[in-house]
Short mmCIF file of N, CA and C in Angstrom, two decimals:
data_model
loop_
_atom_site.label_atom_id
_atom_site.label_comp_id
_atom_site.label_asym_id
_atom_site.label_seq_id
_atom_site.Cartn_x
_atom_site.Cartn_y
_atom_site.Cartn_z
N MET J 1 -11.33 -10.19 9.19
CA MET J 1 -11.10 -9.13 8.25
C MET J 1 -10.87 -7.84 9.03
N THR J 2 -9.93 -7.06 8.56
CA THR J 2 -9.64 -5.76 9.14
C THR J 2 -9.68 -4.73 8.02
N ILE J 3 -10.38 -3.64 8.24
CA ILE J 3 -10.46 -2.56 7.25
C ILE J 3 -9.87 -1.31 7.88
N GLU J 4 -8.98 -0.64 7.15
CA GLU J 4 -8.39 0.58 7.67
C GLU J 4 -8.28 1.65 6.60
N ARG J 5 -8.41 2.86 7.04
CA ARG J 5 -8.21 4.04 6.19
C ARG J 5 -6.86 4.62 6.57
N ILE J 6 -6.02 4.86 5.56
CA ILE J 6 -4.66 5.36 5.78
C ILE J 6 -4.53 6.66 5.01
N VAL J 7 -4.02 7.69 5.66
CA VAL J 7 -3.78 8.97 5.00
C VAL J 7 -2.28 9.23 5.02
N SER J 8 -1.69 9.42 3.84
CA SER J 8 -0.26 9.70 3.70
C SER J 8 -0.09 11.06 3.05
N HIS J 9 0.95 11.76 3.41
CA HIS J 9 1.26 13.06 2.79
C HIS J 9 2.78 13.12 2.65
N GLY J 10 3.27 12.52 1.58
CA GLY J 10 4.71 12.45 1.38
C GLY J 10 5.38 11.37 2.22
N HIS J 11 4.62 10.52 2.85
CA HIS J 11 5.17 9.48 3.71
C HIS J 11 5.61 8.26 2.90
N THR J 12 6.59 7.55 3.44
CA THR J 12 7.04 6.28 2.87
C THR J 12 7.30 5.32 4.02
N SER J 13 7.48 4.06 3.69
CA SER J 13 7.90 3.08 4.69
C SER J 13 9.37 3.32 5.01
N PRO J 14 9.83 2.91 6.19
CA PRO J 14 11.27 3.02 6.47
C PRO J 14 12.08 2.27 5.42
N ALA J 15 13.17 2.87 4.99
CA ALA J 15 14.00 2.28 3.92
C ALA J 15 14.50 0.89 4.27
N SER J 16 14.71 0.63 5.54
CA SER J 16 15.26 -0.67 5.94
C SER J 16 14.19 -1.72 6.20
N GLY J 17 12.91 -1.33 6.11
CA GLY J 17 11.87 -2.26 6.49
C GLY J 17 10.93 -2.65 5.37
N TRP J 18 10.51 -3.89 5.38
CA TRP J 18 9.53 -4.40 4.44
C TRP J 18 8.35 -4.91 5.24
N TYR J 19 7.15 -4.68 4.75
CA TYR J 19 5.98 -5.32 5.35
C TYR J 19 5.96 -6.78 4.91
N ASP J 20 5.75 -7.67 5.85
CA ASP J 20 5.62 -9.10 5.57
C ASP J 20 4.42 -9.57 6.38
N GLN J 21 3.25 -9.38 5.84
CA GLN J 21 2.00 -9.58 6.58
C GLN J 21 1.49 -11.01 6.45
N PRO J 22 0.90 -11.55 7.50
CA PRO J 22 0.41 -12.92 7.47
C PRO J 22 -0.91 -13.09 6.74
N ARG J 23 -1.53 -11.98 6.32
CA ARG J 23 -2.84 -12.04 5.66
C ARG J 23 -2.76 -11.34 4.31
N TYR J 24 -3.69 -11.67 3.43
CA TYR J 24 -3.82 -10.95 2.17
C TYR J 24 -4.20 -9.50 2.46
N GLU J 25 -3.82 -8.60 1.55
CA GLU J 25 -4.23 -7.21 1.66
C GLU J 25 -4.74 -6.74 0.30
N TRP J 26 -5.93 -6.17 0.29
CA TRP J 26 -6.45 -5.50 -0.90
C TRP J 26 -6.43 -4.03 -0.57
N VAL J 27 -5.83 -3.22 -1.42
CA VAL J 27 -5.70 -1.79 -1.17
C VAL J 27 -6.19 -1.02 -2.39
N VAL J 28 -6.89 0.08 -2.14
CA VAL J 28 -7.35 0.97 -3.20
C VAL J 28 -6.99 2.40 -2.80
N VAL J 29 -6.58 3.19 -3.78
CA VAL J 29 -6.31 4.60 -3.54
C VAL J 29 -7.60 5.37 -3.84
N LEU J 30 -8.07 6.10 -2.85
CA LEU J 30 -9.28 6.89 -3.02
C LEU J 30 -8.97 8.31 -3.50
N LYS J 31 -7.79 8.81 -3.14
CA LYS J 31 -7.38 10.17 -3.50
C LYS J 31 -5.86 10.22 -3.47
N GLY J 32 -5.26 10.99 -4.37
CA GLY J 32 -3.82 11.15 -4.39
C GLY J 32 -3.12 10.09 -5.21
N LYS J 33 -1.81 9.91 -4.93
CA LYS J 33 -0.99 8.95 -5.68
C LYS J 33 0.02 8.32 -4.75
N GLY J 34 0.38 7.06 -5.05
CA GLY J 34 1.40 6.37 -4.28
C GLY J 34 2.06 5.28 -5.09
N VAL J 35 3.20 4.84 -4.61
CA VAL J 35 3.94 3.75 -5.25
C VAL J 35 4.20 2.68 -4.20
N VAL J 36 3.80 1.45 -4.52
CA VAL J 36 4.09 0.29 -3.68
C VAL J 36 5.22 -0.48 -4.35
N ALA J 37 6.30 -0.70 -3.62
CA ALA J 37 7.45 -1.44 -4.15
C ALA J 37 7.47 -2.83 -3.53
N PHE J 38 7.85 -3.80 -4.34
CA PHE J 38 7.94 -5.18 -3.89
C PHE J 38 9.40 -5.59 -3.82
N GLU J 39 9.72 -6.45 -2.89
CA GLU J 39 11.11 -6.87 -2.68
C GLU J 39 11.74 -7.46 -3.94
N HIS J 40 10.93 -8.14 -4.76
CA HIS J 40 11.48 -8.76 -5.97
C HIS J 40 11.72 -7.75 -7.09
N GLY J 41 11.47 -6.45 -6.84
CA GLY J 41 11.87 -5.42 -7.79
C GLY J 41 10.77 -4.68 -8.52
N GLU J 42 9.55 -5.14 -8.44
CA GLU J 42 8.45 -4.47 -9.15
C GLU J 42 7.92 -3.29 -8.33
N ASP J 43 7.67 -2.17 -9.01
CA ASP J 43 7.01 -1.01 -8.41
C ASP J 43 5.66 -0.84 -9.08
N VAL J 44 4.62 -0.56 -8.28
CA VAL J 44 3.27 -0.36 -8.81
C VAL J 44 2.83 1.03 -8.41
N THR J 45 2.52 1.87 -9.40
CA THR J 45 2.02 3.21 -9.16
C THR J 45 0.50 3.18 -9.14
N LEU J 46 -0.08 3.77 -8.10
CA LEU J 46 -1.53 3.77 -7.94
C LEU J 46 -2.04 5.19 -7.84
N GLY J 47 -3.16 5.44 -8.50
CA GLY J 47 -3.86 6.72 -8.41
C GLY J 47 -5.30 6.46 -8.03
N PRO J 48 -6.13 7.49 -8.03
CA PRO J 48 -7.53 7.33 -7.61
C PRO J 48 -8.24 6.21 -8.37
N GLY J 49 -8.81 5.28 -7.61
CA GLY J 49 -9.54 4.16 -8.20
C GLY J 49 -8.69 2.94 -8.49
N ASP J 50 -7.37 3.09 -8.48
CA ASP J 50 -6.50 1.93 -8.73
C ASP J 50 -6.43 1.07 -7.48
N HIS J 51 -6.40 -0.24 -7.69
CA HIS J 51 -6.35 -1.15 -6.56
C HIS J 51 -5.36 -2.27 -6.82
N LEU J 52 -5.02 -2.96 -5.75
CA LEU J 52 -3.96 -3.96 -5.80
C LEU J 52 -4.23 -5.01 -4.73
N THR J 53 -4.04 -6.27 -5.06
CA THR J 53 -4.10 -7.35 -4.07
C THR J 53 -2.68 -7.81 -3.80
N ILE J 54 -2.32 -7.82 -2.52
CA ILE J 54 -0.98 -8.24 -2.11
C ILE J 54 -1.13 -9.56 -1.35
N PRO J 55 -0.61 -10.65 -1.92
CA PRO J 55 -0.72 -11.94 -1.24
C PRO J 55 -0.01 -11.94 0.12
N ALA J 56 -0.47 -12.79 1.01
CA ALA J 56 0.17 -12.94 2.32
C ALA J 56 1.65 -13.25 2.14
N HIS J 57 2.47 -12.69 3.01
CA HIS J 57 3.92 -12.88 3.05
C HIS J 57 4.64 -12.41 1.79
N THR J 58 4.04 -11.49 1.06
CA THR J 58 4.72 -10.84 -0.07
C THR J 58 5.34 -9.56 0.46
N ARG J 59 6.65 -9.53 0.52
CA ARG J 59 7.34 -8.38 1.13
C ARG J 59 7.21 -7.15 0.23
N HIS J 60 6.71 -6.05 0.86
CA HIS J 60 6.44 -4.83 0.12
C HIS J 60 6.60 -3.63 1.04
N ARG J 61 6.63 -2.45 0.44
CA ARG J 61 6.74 -1.20 1.20
C ARG J 61 6.12 -0.08 0.38
N VAL J 62 5.79 1.01 1.04
CA VAL J 62 5.33 2.21 0.34
C VAL J 62 6.59 3.00 -0.01
N ALA J 63 6.87 3.12 -1.31
CA ALA J 63 8.09 3.77 -1.77
C ALA J 63 7.91 5.28 -1.93
N TRP J 64 6.67 5.73 -2.17
CA TRP J 64 6.43 7.15 -2.43
C TRP J 64 4.95 7.46 -2.28
N THR J 65 4.65 8.60 -1.71
CA THR J 65 3.31 9.17 -1.78
C THR J 65 3.46 10.64 -2.11
N ASP J 66 2.45 11.20 -2.71
CA ASP J 66 2.48 12.58 -3.19
C ASP J 66 2.75 13.55 -2.03
N PRO J 67 3.82 14.35 -2.15
CA PRO J 67 4.12 15.30 -1.08
C PRO J 67 3.24 16.55 -1.12
N ASP J 68 2.49 16.74 -2.21
CA ASP J 68 1.71 17.96 -2.38
C ASP J 68 0.23 17.82 -2.01
N GLU J 69 -0.22 16.59 -1.80
CA GLU J 69 -1.61 16.37 -1.41
C GLU J 69 -1.72 15.07 -0.63
N ASP J 70 -2.78 14.95 0.14
CA ASP J 70 -3.01 13.71 0.87
C ASP J 70 -3.26 12.56 -0.10
N THR J 71 -2.70 11.41 0.23
CA THR J 71 -3.04 10.16 -0.45
C THR J 71 -3.88 9.37 0.54
N VAL J 72 -5.11 9.04 0.14
CA VAL J 72 -6.03 8.32 1.02
C VAL J 72 -6.16 6.90 0.48
N TRP J 73 -5.81 5.94 1.31
CA TRP J 73 -5.85 4.52 0.99
C TRP J 73 -6.96 3.86 1.79
N LEU J 74 -7.58 2.86 1.21
CA LEU J 74 -8.47 1.97 1.94
C LEU J 74 -7.83 0.59 1.84
N ALA J 75 -7.50 -0.01 2.98
CA ALA J 75 -6.84 -1.31 3.00
C ALA J 75 -7.75 -2.32 3.68
N VAL J 76 -7.88 -3.48 3.06
CA VAL J 76 -8.68 -4.58 3.62
C VAL J 76 -7.73 -5.77 3.79
N HIS J 77 -7.56 -6.22 5.03
CA HIS J 77 -6.71 -7.35 5.35
C HIS J 77 -7.62 -8.55 5.61
N TYR J 78 -7.33 -9.68 4.96
CA TYR J 78 -8.21 -10.84 5.08
C TYR J 78 -7.43 -12.13 4.90
N ASP J 79 -8.06 -13.25 5.29
CA ASP J 79 -7.45 -14.56 5.13
C ASP J 79 -7.92 -15.22 3.86
#
């Protein structure tokens, strides 16, 4: 298991790149707002307290984070 704290301020993933992780990821937004986009077309908007489980090898990217305040994420990667 890997736990990481991520702080974004208007950051997004590179437009040409998708995350394709070998492990499950559970992510929760502690502060701010963000949008996670999935390759199959679904976008999920997350705010404080919202969480999401991303299955292994599900291609996704961060499409948007709030440019006016920090977005603080807690991500847990597990098998």
